[in-house]
PDB file of C-alpha atoms in Angstrom:
ATOM      1  CA  MET A1160     -22.689  27.984 250.577  1.00  0.00           C
ATOM      2  CA  LEU A1161     -22.077  28.257 254.313  1.00  0.00           C
ATOM      3  CA  SER A1162     -20.467  31.672 253.933  1.00  0.00           C
ATOM      4  CA  ILE A1163     -23.586  33.043 252.201  1.00  0.00           C
ATOM      5  CA  ILE A1164     -25.862  31.599 254.892  1.00  0.00           C
ATOM      6  CA  ALA A1165     -23.581  33.093 257.546  1.00  0.00           C
ATOM      7  CA  ALA A1166     -23.760  36.479 255.839  1.00  0.00           C
ATOM      8  CA  GLY A1167     -27.564  36.383 255.949  1.00  0.00           C
ATOM      9  CA  SER A1168     -27.450  35.253 259.577  1.00  0.00           C
ATOM     10  CA  VAL A1169     -25.481  38.373 260.445  1.00  0.00           C
ATOM     11  CA  PHE A1170     -27.181  40.830 258.086  1.00  0.00           C
ATOM     12  CA  PHE A1171     -30.839  40.537 259.080  1.00  0.00           C
ATOM     13  CA  PRO A1172     -30.491  40.454 262.885  1.00  0.00           C
ATOM     14  CA  GLY A1173     -27.761  43.089 262.639  1.00  0.00           C
ATOM     15  CA  LEU A1174     -29.972  45.367 260.565  1.00  0.00           C
ATOM     16  CA  PHE A1175     -32.768  44.896 263.093  1.00  0.00           C
ATOM     17  CA  LEU A1176     -30.531  45.806 266.044  1.00  0.00           C
ATOM     18  CA  LEU A1177     -29.028  48.782 264.206  1.00  0.00           C
ATOM     19  CA  SER A1178     -32.440  50.126 263.226  1.00  0.00           C
ATOM     20  CA  LYS A1179     -33.797  49.721 266.752  1.00  0.00           C
ATOM     21  CA  GLN A1180     -30.807  51.490 268.251  1.00  0.00           C
ATOM     22  CA  MET A1181     -31.089  54.383 265.811  1.00  0.00           C
ATOM     23  CA  LEU A1182     -34.808  54.828 266.458  1.00  0.00           C
ATOM     24  CA  ARG A1183     -34.127  54.972 270.185  1.00  0.00           C
ATOM     25  CA  CYS A1184     -31.139  57.323 270.043  1.00  0.00           C
ATOM     26  CA  ILE A1185     -31.654  59.746 267.136  1.00  0.00           C
ATOM     27  CA  PRO A1186     -32.650  63.197 268.461  1.00  0.00           C
ATOM     28  CA  GLY A1187     -36.244  63.967 267.640  1.00  0.00           C
ATOM     29  CA  LEU A1188     -37.224  60.295 267.595  1.00  0.00           C
ATOM     30  CA  GLN A1189     -36.022  58.560 270.780  1.00  0.00           C
ATOM     31  CA  TRP A1190     -38.792  55.968 270.630  1.00  0.00           C
ATOM     32  CA  ASN A1191     -39.323  53.561 273.459  1.00  0.00           C
ATOM     33  CA  GLU A1192     -38.168  49.953 273.285  1.00  0.00           C
ATOM     34  CA  GLY A1193     -41.503  48.556 272.130  1.00  0.00           C
ATOM     35  CA  ASP A1194     -42.139  51.040 269.316  1.00  0.00           C
ATOM     36  CA  ALA A1195     -38.546  50.814 268.099  1.00  0.00           C
ATOM     37  CA  THR A1196     -38.734  47.006 268.074  1.00  0.00           C
ATOM     38  CA  ILE A1197     -41.991  46.836 266.118  1.00  0.00           C
ATOM     39  CA  VAL A1198     -41.024  49.425 263.514  1.00  0.00           C
ATOM     40  CA  SER A1199     -37.539  47.927 263.100  1.00  0.00           C
ATOM     41  CA  ALA A1200     -39.023  44.501 262.450  1.00  0.00           C
ATOM     42  CA  ARG A1201     -41.292  45.974 259.761  1.00  0.00           C
ATOM     43  CA  LEU A1202     -38.343  47.840 258.251  1.00  0.00           C
ATOM     44  CA  VAL A1203     -36.203  44.701 257.998  1.00  0.00           C
ATOM     45  CA  SER A1204     -39.101  42.821 256.388  1.00  0.00           C
ATOM     46  CA  SER A1205     -39.508  45.613 253.836  1.00  0.00           C
ATOM     47  CA  ILE A1206     -35.798  45.704 253.030  1.00  0.00           C
ATOM     48  CA  GLN A1207     -35.726  41.931 252.579  1.00  0.00           C
ATOM     49  CA  ALA A1208     -38.747  42.226 250.288  1.00  0.00           C
ATOM     50  CA  ILE A1209     -37.096  44.914 248.181  1.00  0.00           C
ATOM     51  CA  MET A1210     -33.930  42.831 247.891  1.00  0.00           C
ATOM     52  CA  ALA A1211     -35.892  39.705 246.938  1.00  0.00           C
ATOM     53  CA  SER A1212     -37.994  41.595 244.382  1.00  0.00           C
ATOM     54  CA  THR A1213     -34.887  43.133 242.848  1.00  0.00           C
ATOM     55  CA  ALA A1214     -33.220  39.727 242.633  1.00  0.00           C
ATOM     56  CA  GLY A1215     -36.390  38.285 241.135  1.00  0.00           C
ATOM     57  CA  TYR A1216     -36.548  40.956 238.450  1.00  0.00           C
ATOM     58  CA  ILE A1217     -32.883  40.475 237.526  1.00  0.00           C
ATOM     59  CA  ILE A1218     -33.264  36.692 237.350  1.00  0.00           C
ATOM     60  CA  SER A1219     -36.549  36.578 235.437  1.00  0.00           C
ATOM     61  CA  SER A1220     -35.483  39.233 232.948  1.00  0.00           C
ATOM     62  CA  SER A1221     -32.180  37.452 232.303  1.00  0.00           C
ATOM     63  CA  CYS A1222     -33.591  33.981 231.592  1.00  0.00           C
ATOM     64  CA  GLN A1223     -34.968  33.413 228.102  1.00  0.00           C
ATOM     65  CA  ASP A1224     -35.590  29.682 228.538  1.00  0.00           C
ATOM     66  CA  ILE A1225     -37.832  29.338 231.603  1.00  0.00           C
ATOM     67  CA  ILE A1226     -36.520  25.859 232.425  1.00  0.00           C
ATOM     68  CA  GLU A1227     -32.915  25.537 231.265  1.00  0.00           C
ATOM     69  CA  ASP A1228     -31.434  29.038 231.690  1.00  0.00           C
ATOM     70  CA  GLN A1229     -29.561  29.642 234.932  1.00  0.00           C
ATOM     71  CA  HIS A1230     -28.544  32.739 236.874  1.00  0.00           C
ATOM     72  CA  TRP A1231     -26.018  32.745 239.718  1.00  0.00           C
ATOM     73  CA  LEU A1232     -28.195  35.045 241.815  1.00  0.00           C
ATOM     74  CA  THR A1233     -30.968  32.454 242.192  1.00  0.00           C
ATOM     75  CA  SER A1234     -29.323  30.002 244.556  1.00  0.00           C
ATOM     76  CA  SER A1235     -27.173  32.728 246.104  1.00  0.00           C
ATOM     77  CA  TYR A1236     -30.122  34.789 247.244  1.00  0.00           C
ATOM     78  CA  ILE A1237     -31.995  31.732 248.534  1.00  0.00           C
ATOM     79  CA  LEU A1238     -28.985  30.881 250.695  1.00  0.00           C
ATOM     80  CA  PHE A1239     -28.690  34.485 251.856  1.00  0.00           C
ATOM     81  CA  ALA A1240     -32.401  34.850 252.651  1.00  0.00           C
ATOM     82  CA  VAL A1241     -33.084  31.573 254.465  1.00  0.00           C
ATOM     83  CA  PRO A1242     -31.772  32.915 257.829  1.00  0.00           C
ATOM     84  CA  TYR A1243     -34.312  35.736 257.523  1.00  0.00           C
ATOM     85  CA  PHE A1244     -37.183  33.337 258.171  1.00  0.00           C
ATOM     86  CA  VAL A1245     -35.550  32.037 261.352  1.00  0.00           C
ATOM     87  CA  TYR A1246     -34.817  35.578 262.546  1.00  0.00           C
ATOM     88  CA  ASP A1247     -38.338  36.742 261.663  1.00  0.00           C
ATOM     89  CA  ILE A1248     -40.014  34.122 263.867  1.00  0.00           C
ATOM     90  CA  TYR A1249     -38.168  35.622 266.819  1.00  0.00           C
ATOM     91  CA  ALA A1250     -38.768  39.206 265.670  1.00  0.00           C
ATOM     92  CA  MET A1251     -42.507  38.548 265.408  1.00  0.00           C
ATOM     93  CA  PHE A1252     -42.481  37.223 268.966  1.00  0.00           C
ATOM     94  CA  LEU A1253     -40.696  40.347 270.209  1.00  0.00           C
ATOM     95  CA  CYS A1254     -43.366  42.496 268.557  1.00  0.00           C
ATOM     96  CA  TYR A1255     -46.095  40.395 270.156  1.00  0.00           C
ATOM     97  CA  TRP A1256     -44.413  40.584 273.563  1.00  0.00           C
ATOM     98  CA  HIS A1257     -44.107  44.367 273.484  1.00  0.00           C
ATOM     99  CA  LYS A1258     -47.736  44.740 272.405  1.00  0.00           C
ATOM    100  CA  LEU A1259     -48.786  42.699 275.424  1.00  0.00           C
ATOM    101  CA  GLN A1260     -46.747  44.909 277.715  1.00  0.00           C
ATOM    102  CA  VAL A1261     -48.201  48.106 276.250  1.00  0.00           C
ATOM    103  CA  LYS A1262     -51.732  46.765 276.684  1.00  0.00           C
ATOM    104  CA  GLY A1263     -51.065  45.804 280.287  1.00  0.00           C
ATOM    105  CA  HIS A1264     -50.850  42.041 279.847  1.00  0.00           C
ATOM    106  CA  GLU A1265     -47.999  39.737 280.780  1.00  0.00           C
ATOM    107  CA  VAL A1266     -45.817  42.481 282.206  1.00  0.00           C
ATOM    108  CA  ASP A1267     -43.979  40.009 284.432  1.00  0.00           C
ATOM    109  CA  ASN A1268     -40.710  38.779 282.934  1.00  0.00           C
ATOM    110  CA  GLY A1269     -40.867  35.438 284.755  1.00  0.00           C
ATOM    111  CA  SER A1270     -40.580  32.126 282.960  1.00  0.00           C
ATOM    112  CA  ARG A1271     -44.291  31.341 283.459  1.00  0.00           C
ATOM    113  CA  SER A1272     -45.286  34.683 281.971  1.00  0.00           C
ATOM    114  CA  LYS A1273     -43.019  34.180 278.961  1.00  0.00           C
ATOM    115  CA  ALA A1274     -44.314  30.658 278.450  1.00  0.00           C
ATOM    116  CA  MET A1275     -47.874  31.988 278.381  1.00  0.00           C
ATOM    117  CA  ALA A1276     -46.807  34.698 275.937  1.00  0.00           C
ATOM    118  CA  ILE A1277     -45.142  32.144 273.657  1.00  0.00           C
ATOM    119  CA  ALA A1278     -48.275  29.993 273.716  1.00  0.00           C
ATOM    120  CA  GLY A1279     -50.443  33.014 272.858  1.00  0.00           C
ATOM    121  CA  TYR A1280     -48.045  34.048 270.124  1.00  0.00           C
ATOM    122  CA  LEU A1281     -48.096  30.600 268.533  1.00  0.00           C
ATOM    123  CA  ARG A1282     -51.905  30.528 268.654  1.00  0.00           C
ATOM    124  CA  ARG A1283     -52.223  33.916 267.033  1.00  0.00           C
ATOM    125  CA  GLU A1284     -49.453  33.575 264.464  1.00  0.00           C
ATOM    126  CA  PHE A1285     -49.657  29.818 263.899  1.00  0.00           C
ATOM    127  CA  LEU A1286     -50.128  30.079 260.136  1.00  0.00           C
ATOM    128  CA  MET A1287     -47.282  32.565 259.763  1.00  0.00           C
ATOM    129  CA  VAL A1288     -44.884  30.561 261.945  1.00  0.00           C
ATOM    130  CA  LEU A1289     -45.800  27.395 260.038  1.00  0.00           C
ATOM    131  CA  HIS A1290     -45.174  29.276 256.768  1.00  0.00           C
ATOM    132  CA  HIS A1291     -41.687  30.268 257.949  1.00  0.00           C
ATOM    133  CA  VAL A1292     -40.846  26.758 259.168  1.00  0.00           C
ATOM    134  CA  VAL A1293     -41.908  25.281 255.826  1.00  0.00           C
ATOM    135  CA  MET A1294     -39.795  27.859 253.995  1.00  0.00           C
ATOM    136  CA  VAL A1295     -36.693  26.710 255.881  1.00  0.00           C
ATOM    137  CA  THR A1296     -37.302  22.965 256.130  1.00  0.00           C
ATOM    138  CA  VAL A1297     -39.019  22.258 252.785  1.00  0.00           C
ATOM    139  CA  CYS A1298     -38.758  25.099 250.267  1.00  0.00           C
ATOM    140  CA  PHE A1299     -35.089  25.795 250.950  1.00  0.00           C
ATOM    141  CA  PRO A1300     -33.821  22.254 250.155  1.00  0.00           C
ATOM    142  CA  VAL A1301     -36.263  21.941 247.256  1.00  0.00           C
ATOM    143  CA  SER A1302     -35.129  25.246 245.734  1.00  0.00           C
ATOM    144  CA  VAL A1303     -31.418  24.604 246.192  1.00  0.00           C
ATOM    145  CA  PHE A1304     -31.070  20.832 245.685  1.00  0.00           C
ATOM    146  CA  TRP A1305     -34.166  19.099 244.293  1.00  0.00           C
ATOM    147  CA  ARG A1306     -34.668  21.243 241.194  1.00  0.00           C
ATOM    148  CA  GLN A1307     -31.000  20.708 240.192  1.00  0.00           C
ATOM    149  CA  GLY A1308     -30.484  24.143 238.684  1.00  0.00           C
ATOM    150  CA  LYS A1309     -33.583  24.080 236.499  1.00  0.00           C
ATOM    151  CA  GLY A1310     -36.342  26.696 236.510  1.00  0.00           C
ATOM    152  CA  ASP A1311     -34.384  29.772 237.565  1.00  0.00           C
ATOM    153  CA  TYR A1312     -36.915  31.936 235.696  1.00  0.00           C
ATOM    154  CA  ILE A1313     -39.734  30.413 237.755  1.00  0.00           C
ATOM    155  CA  GLN A1314     -37.803  30.956 240.970  1.00  0.00           C
ATOM    156  CA  GLY A1315     -37.180  34.577 239.992  1.00  0.00           C
ATOM    157  CA  VAL A1316     -40.883  35.159 239.386  1.00  0.00           C
ATOM    158  CA  MET A1317     -41.591  33.698 242.827  1.00  0.00           C
ATOM    159  CA  PHE A1318     -39.222  36.242 244.362  1.00  0.00           C
ATOM    160  CA  LEU A1319     -41.389  38.971 242.839  1.00  0.00           C
ATOM    161  CA  ALA A1320     -44.192  37.939 245.200  1.00  0.00           C
ATOM    162  CA  GLU A1321     -42.372  40.059 247.790  1.00  0.00           C
ATOM    163  CA  LEU A1322     -43.484  43.235 246.017  1.00  0.00           C
ATOM    164  CA  SER A1323     -46.565  43.287 248.235  1.00  0.00           C
ATOM    165  CA  THR A1324     -44.653  43.105 251.528  1.00  0.00           C
ATOM    166  CA  PRO A1325     -43.625  46.788 251.976  1.00  0.00           C
ATOM    167  CA  SER A1326     -47.237  47.971 251.713  1.00  0.00           C
ATOM    168  CA  VAL A1327     -48.334  45.281 254.196  1.00  0.00           C
ATOM    169  CA  CYS A1328     -45.661  46.458 256.653  1.00  0.00           C
ATOM    170  CA  LEU A1329     -46.545  50.130 256.192  1.00  0.00           C
ATOM    171  CA  GLY A1330     -50.221  49.330 256.739  1.00  0.00           C
ATOM    172  CA  LYS A1331     -49.392  47.597 260.016  1.00  0.00           C
ATOM    173  CA  ILE A1332     -47.378  50.612 261.203  1.00  0.00           C
ATOM    174  CA  LEU A1333     -50.156  53.061 260.274  1.00  0.00           C
ATOM    175  CA  ILE A1334     -52.695  50.953 262.158  1.00  0.00           C
ATOM    176  CA  GLN A1335     -50.377  50.753 265.156  1.00  0.00           C
ATOM    177  CA  TYR A1336     -50.182  54.559 265.343  1.00  0.00           C
ATOM    178  CA  LYS A1337     -53.919  55.113 264.731  1.00  0.00           C
ATOM    179  CA  GLN A1338     -53.482  56.647 261.286  1.00  0.00           C
ATOM    180  CA  GLN A1339     -56.409  54.854 259.653  1.00  0.00           C
ATOM    181  CA  HIS A1340     -58.064  58.177 258.827  1.00  0.00           C
ATOM    182  CA  THR A1341     -55.187  59.442 256.667  1.00  0.00           C
ATOM    183  CA  LEU A1342     -54.993  59.525 252.888  1.00  0.00           C
ATOM    184  CA  LEU A1343     -51.691  57.627 253.089  1.00  0.00           C
ATOM    185  CA  HIS A1344     -53.453  54.727 254.778  1.00  0.00           C
ATOM    186  CA  LYS A1345     -56.088  54.530 252.047  1.00  0.00           C
ATOM    187  CA  VAL A1346     -53.569  54.818 249.214  1.00  0.00           C
ATOM    188  CA  ASN A1347     -51.376  52.193 250.842  1.00  0.00           C
ATOM    189  CA  GLY A1348     -54.406  49.940 251.277  1.00  0.00           C
ATOM    190  CA  ALA A1349     -55.193  50.160 247.578  1.00  0.00           C
ATOM    191  CA  VAL A1350     -51.560  49.452 246.655  1.00  0.00           C
ATOM    192  CA  MET A1351     -51.495  46.464 249.002  1.00  0.00           C
ATOM    193  CA  LEU A1352     -54.714  45.066 247.562  1.00  0.00           C
ATOM    194  CA  ILE A1353     -53.461  45.332 243.979  1.00  0.00           C
ATOM    195  CA  THR A1354     -49.914  44.086 244.564  1.00  0.00           C
ATOM    196  CA  PHE A1355     -51.015  41.196 246.748  1.00  0.00           C
ATOM    197  CA  PHE A1356     -53.511  40.038 244.135  1.00  0.00           C
ATOM    198  CA  LEU A1357     -51.106  40.376 241.203  1.00  0.00           C
ATOM    199  CA  CYS A1358     -47.954  39.081 242.875  1.00  0.00           C
ATOM    200  CA  ARG A1359     -49.323  36.375 245.159  1.00  0.00           C
ATOM    201  CA  VAL A1360     -52.830  35.248 244.204  1.00  0.00           C
ATOM    202  CA  LEU A1361     -52.079  35.193 240.467  1.00  0.00           C
ATOM    203  CA  LEU A1362     -48.551  33.855 240.928  1.00  0.00           C
ATOM    204  CA  PHE A1363     -49.156  30.174 240.306  1.00  0.00           C
ATOM    205  CA  PRO A1364     -51.849  30.618 237.638  1.00  0.00           C
ATOM    206  CA  TYR A1365     -49.311  32.763 235.767  1.00  0.00           C
ATOM    207  CA  LEU A1366     -46.557  30.158 236.194  1.00  0.00           C
ATOM    208  CA  TYR A1367     -48.864  27.404 234.933  1.00  0.00           C
ATOM    209  CA  TYR A1368     -49.813  29.625 231.983  1.00  0.00           C
ATOM    210  CA  ILE A1369     -46.225  30.439 231.061  1.00  0.00           C
ATOM    211  CA  TYR A1370     -45.234  26.765 231.321  1.00  0.00           C
ATOM    212  CA  GLY A1371     -48.146  25.832 229.070  1.00  0.00           C
ATOM    213  CA  ARG A1372     -46.826  28.242 226.443  1.00  0.00           C
ATOM    214  CA  TYR A1373     -43.316  26.859 226.873  1.00  0.00           C
ATOM    215  CA  ALA A1374     -44.466  23.248 226.485  1.00  0.00           C
ATOM    216  CA  SER A1375     -47.084  24.103 223.811  1.00  0.00           C
ATOM    217  CA  ILE A1376     -49.936  22.593 225.790  1.00  0.00           C
ATOM    218  CA  PRO A1377     -53.288  24.116 226.825  1.00  0.00           C
ATOM    219  CA  PHE A1378     -53.431  25.817 230.205  1.00  0.00           C
ATOM    220  CA  TYR A1379     -55.929  23.325 231.637  1.00  0.00           C
ATOM    221  CA  LEU A1380     -53.612  20.410 230.825  1.00  0.00           C
ATOM    222  CA  VAL A1381     -50.590  21.840 232.634  1.00  0.00           C
ATOM    223  CA  PRO A1382     -51.464  20.299 236.043  1.00  0.00           C
ATOM    224  CA  PHE A1383     -51.510  16.887 234.352  1.00  0.00           C
ATOM    225  CA  SER A1384     -48.152  17.487 232.652  1.00  0.00           C
ATOM    226  CA  VAL A1385     -45.970  18.526 235.583  1.00  0.00           C
ATOM    227  CA  PRO A1386     -44.746  16.337 238.474  1.00  0.00           C
ATOM    228  CA  TRP A1387     -47.340  15.804 241.195  1.00  0.00           C
ATOM    229  CA  GLN A1388     -44.922  17.360 243.683  1.00  0.00           C
ATOM    230  CA  CYS A1389     -45.213  20.658 241.801  1.00  0.00           C
ATOM    231  CA  ASN A1390     -49.009  20.600 242.009  1.00  0.00           C
ATOM    232  CA  LEU A1391     -48.923  19.727 245.694  1.00  0.00           C
ATOM    233  CA  GLY A1392     -46.400  22.444 246.485  1.00  0.00           C
ATOM    234  CA  ALA A1393     -48.286  25.058 244.481  1.00  0.00           C
ATOM    235  CA  SER A1394     -51.545  24.173 246.240  1.00  0.00           C
ATOM    236  CA  LEU A1395     -50.026  24.313 249.720  1.00  0.00           C
ATOM    237  CA  LEU A1396     -48.266  27.611 249.044  1.00  0.00           C
ATOM    238  CA  MET A1397     -51.219  29.252 247.325  1.00  0.00           C
ATOM    239  CA  ALA A1398     -53.800  28.323 249.963  1.00  0.00           C
ATOM    240  CA  PRO A1399     -52.572  30.770 252.661  1.00  0.00           C
ATOM    241  CA  GLN A1400     -52.175  33.514 250.039  1.00  0.00           C
ATOM    242  CA  VAL A1401     -55.849  33.177 249.070  1.00  0.00           C
ATOM    243  CA  TYR A1402     -56.839  33.163 252.747  1.00  0.00           C
ATOM    244  CA  TRP A1403     -54.787  36.281 253.515  1.00  0.00           C
ATOM    245  CA  PHE A1404     -56.129  38.011 250.416  1.00  0.00           C
ATOM    246  CA  SER A1405     -59.692  37.363 251.555  1.00  0.00           C
ATOM    247  CA  LEU A1406     -58.855  39.076 254.846  1.00  0.00           C
ATOM    248  CA  ILE A1407     -57.308  42.007 252.978  1.00  0.00           C
ATOM    249  CA  CYS A1408     -60.466  42.365 250.897  1.00  0.00           C
ATOM    250  CA  ARG A1409     -62.621  42.398 254.017  1.00  0.00           C
ATOM    251  CA  GLY A1410     -60.399  45.024 255.598  1.00  0.00           C
ATOM    252  CA  ALA A1411     -60.355  47.107 252.404  1.00  0.00           C
ATOM    253  CA  LEU A1412     -64.157  47.004 252.290  1.00  0.00           C
ATOM    254  CA  ARG A1413     -64.312  48.422 255.799  1.00  0.00           C
ATOM    255  CA  LEU A1414     -61.659  50.993 254.977  1.00  0.00           C
ATOM    256  CA  PHE A1415     -63.166  52.372 251.774  1.00  0.00           C
ATOM    257  CA  THR A1416     -66.818  52.174 252.841  1.00  0.00           C
ATOM    258  CA  GLY A1417     -66.072  53.847 256.152  1.00  0.00           C
ATOM    259  CA  ARG A1418     -67.892  51.174 258.138  1.00  0.00           C
ATOM    260  CA  SER A1419     -65.361  51.278 260.945  1.00  0.00           C
ATOM    261  CA  SER A1420     -65.783  55.030 261.294  1.00  0.00           C
ATOM    262  CA  HIS A1421     -69.555  55.323 260.989  1.00  0.00           C
ATOM    263  CA  SER A1422     -70.716  52.153 262.682  1.00  0.00           C
ATOM    264  CA  ARG A1423     -72.899  52.698 265.723  1.00  0.00           C
ATOM    265  CA  LYS A1424     -71.348  49.752 267.477  1.00  0.00           C
ATOM    266  CA  PRO A1425     -68.780  50.532 270.182  1.00  0.00           C
ATOM    267  CA  PRO A1426     -65.155  50.255 269.083  1.00  0.00           C
ATOM    268  CA  VAL A1427     -63.614  46.831 269.312  1.00  0.00           C
ATOM    269  CA  LYS A1428     -61.093  46.588 272.096  1.00  0.00           C
ATOM    270  CA  PRO A1429     -58.036  44.384 271.989  1.00  0.00           C
ATOM    271  CA  ASP A1430     -58.381  41.113 273.817  1.00  0.00           C
ATOM    272  CA  CYS A1431     -55.993  39.533 276.246  1.00  0.00           C
ATOM    273  CA  GLU A1432     -53.764  38.256 273.441  1.00  0.00           C
ATOM    274  CA  GLY A1433     -53.200  41.700 271.997  1.00  0.00           C
ATOM    275  CA  HIS A1434     -55.269  41.434 268.818  1.00  0.00           C
ATOM    276  CA  GLU A1435     -55.622  44.580 266.773  1.00  0.00           C
ATOM    277  CA  THR A1436     -58.766  46.684 266.693  1.00  0.00           C
ATOM    278  CA  ALA A1437     -61.248  46.325 263.869  1.00  0.00           C
ATOM    279  CA  ASN A1438     -60.064  49.524 262.212  1.00  0.00           C
ATOM    280  CA  GLY A1439     -57.862  49.369 259.130  1.00  0.00           C
ATOM    281  CA  TYR A1440     -57.311  46.355 256.959  1.00  0.00           C
ATOM    282  CA  SER A1441     -58.402  43.601 259.342  1.00  0.00           C
ATOM    283  CA  THR A1442     -58.267  42.355 262.909  1.00  0.00           C
ATOM    284  CA  ARG A1443     -55.999  39.326 262.599  1.00  0.00           C
ATOM    285  CA  MET A1444     -55.309  39.723 258.943  1.00  0.00           C
ATOM    286  CA  VAL A1445     -52.243  39.233 256.877  1.00  0.00           C
ATOM    287  CA  GLY A1446     -49.574  37.207 258.562  1.00  0.00           C
ATOM    288  CA  ARG A1447     -47.586  40.321 259.243  1.00  0.00           C
ATOM    289  CA  ASP A1448     -45.534  40.431 256.107  1.00  0.00           C
ATOM    290  CA  THR A1449     -46.053  37.116 254.412  1.00  0.00           C
ATOM    291  CA  PRO A1450     -42.548  36.762 253.203  1.00  0.00           C
ATOM    292  CA  THR A1451     -41.650  34.273 250.519  1.00  0.00           C
ATOM    293  CA  MET A1452     -38.639  32.383 249.343  1.00  0.00           C
ATOM    294  CA  ALA A1453     -40.123  29.749 247.075  1.00  0.00           C
ATOM    295  CA  HIS A1454     -43.727  30.763 246.601  1.00  0.00           C
TER     296      HIS A1454
END
């Protein structure tokens, strides 16, 4: 167990550092520190999402009995991925810090300046940081210990929620480099809208439906047939997904109706905390990449 956690603790930060170094040193790229940091963080999130989705597909397609069948990859990938959430809290702060520096805020590296930046970061990304903390402190022990090897199929389906993450990351990068007018941005926005709805918003309704079929009970009776902890966990995990999806829908409406391009109002400028402009998907929309381990 510890060796797998250690491997994840080395892999994700190491991949981030390697990517940042390559973006800064490869001829023809040679990006500055801030750009290389932000893009590298998005790249690591996308790679983690691809790995999780692949693991989820292998697990869910291998389990015939959704409760009793087991697959070795389930617990192994949870152990490997849990350090990602710790790393990503720090990576998100680095991205926030570099955005402040680019926009002319908090350029001093003193302790007071960093404390103010941390406070601003926690205010802006509170929901995402809370999500990551819950993944490590609650979902990790529940997924590895509490379920006692049951429900690997369900855990695999939850991994598939990460299918939406690469398009979220790409959308963030396109917004960062003012590419909202491109066809790629619009296509990516449509892909993000569809994958987020299918893989995150419909995740728990699908799991309740598939359990109802397994237990031969009507869908509406499933919440009354499972442990209350399952209902509580599903509600707490689904709530931020619905919130983020509502922000995606608002951003997609602006994107595809062209309101941000044709509005007569002056463009929205970033505020002192480095919030994004109103172009693209949203202003303070999806919690960066909304990674999942047990949701």
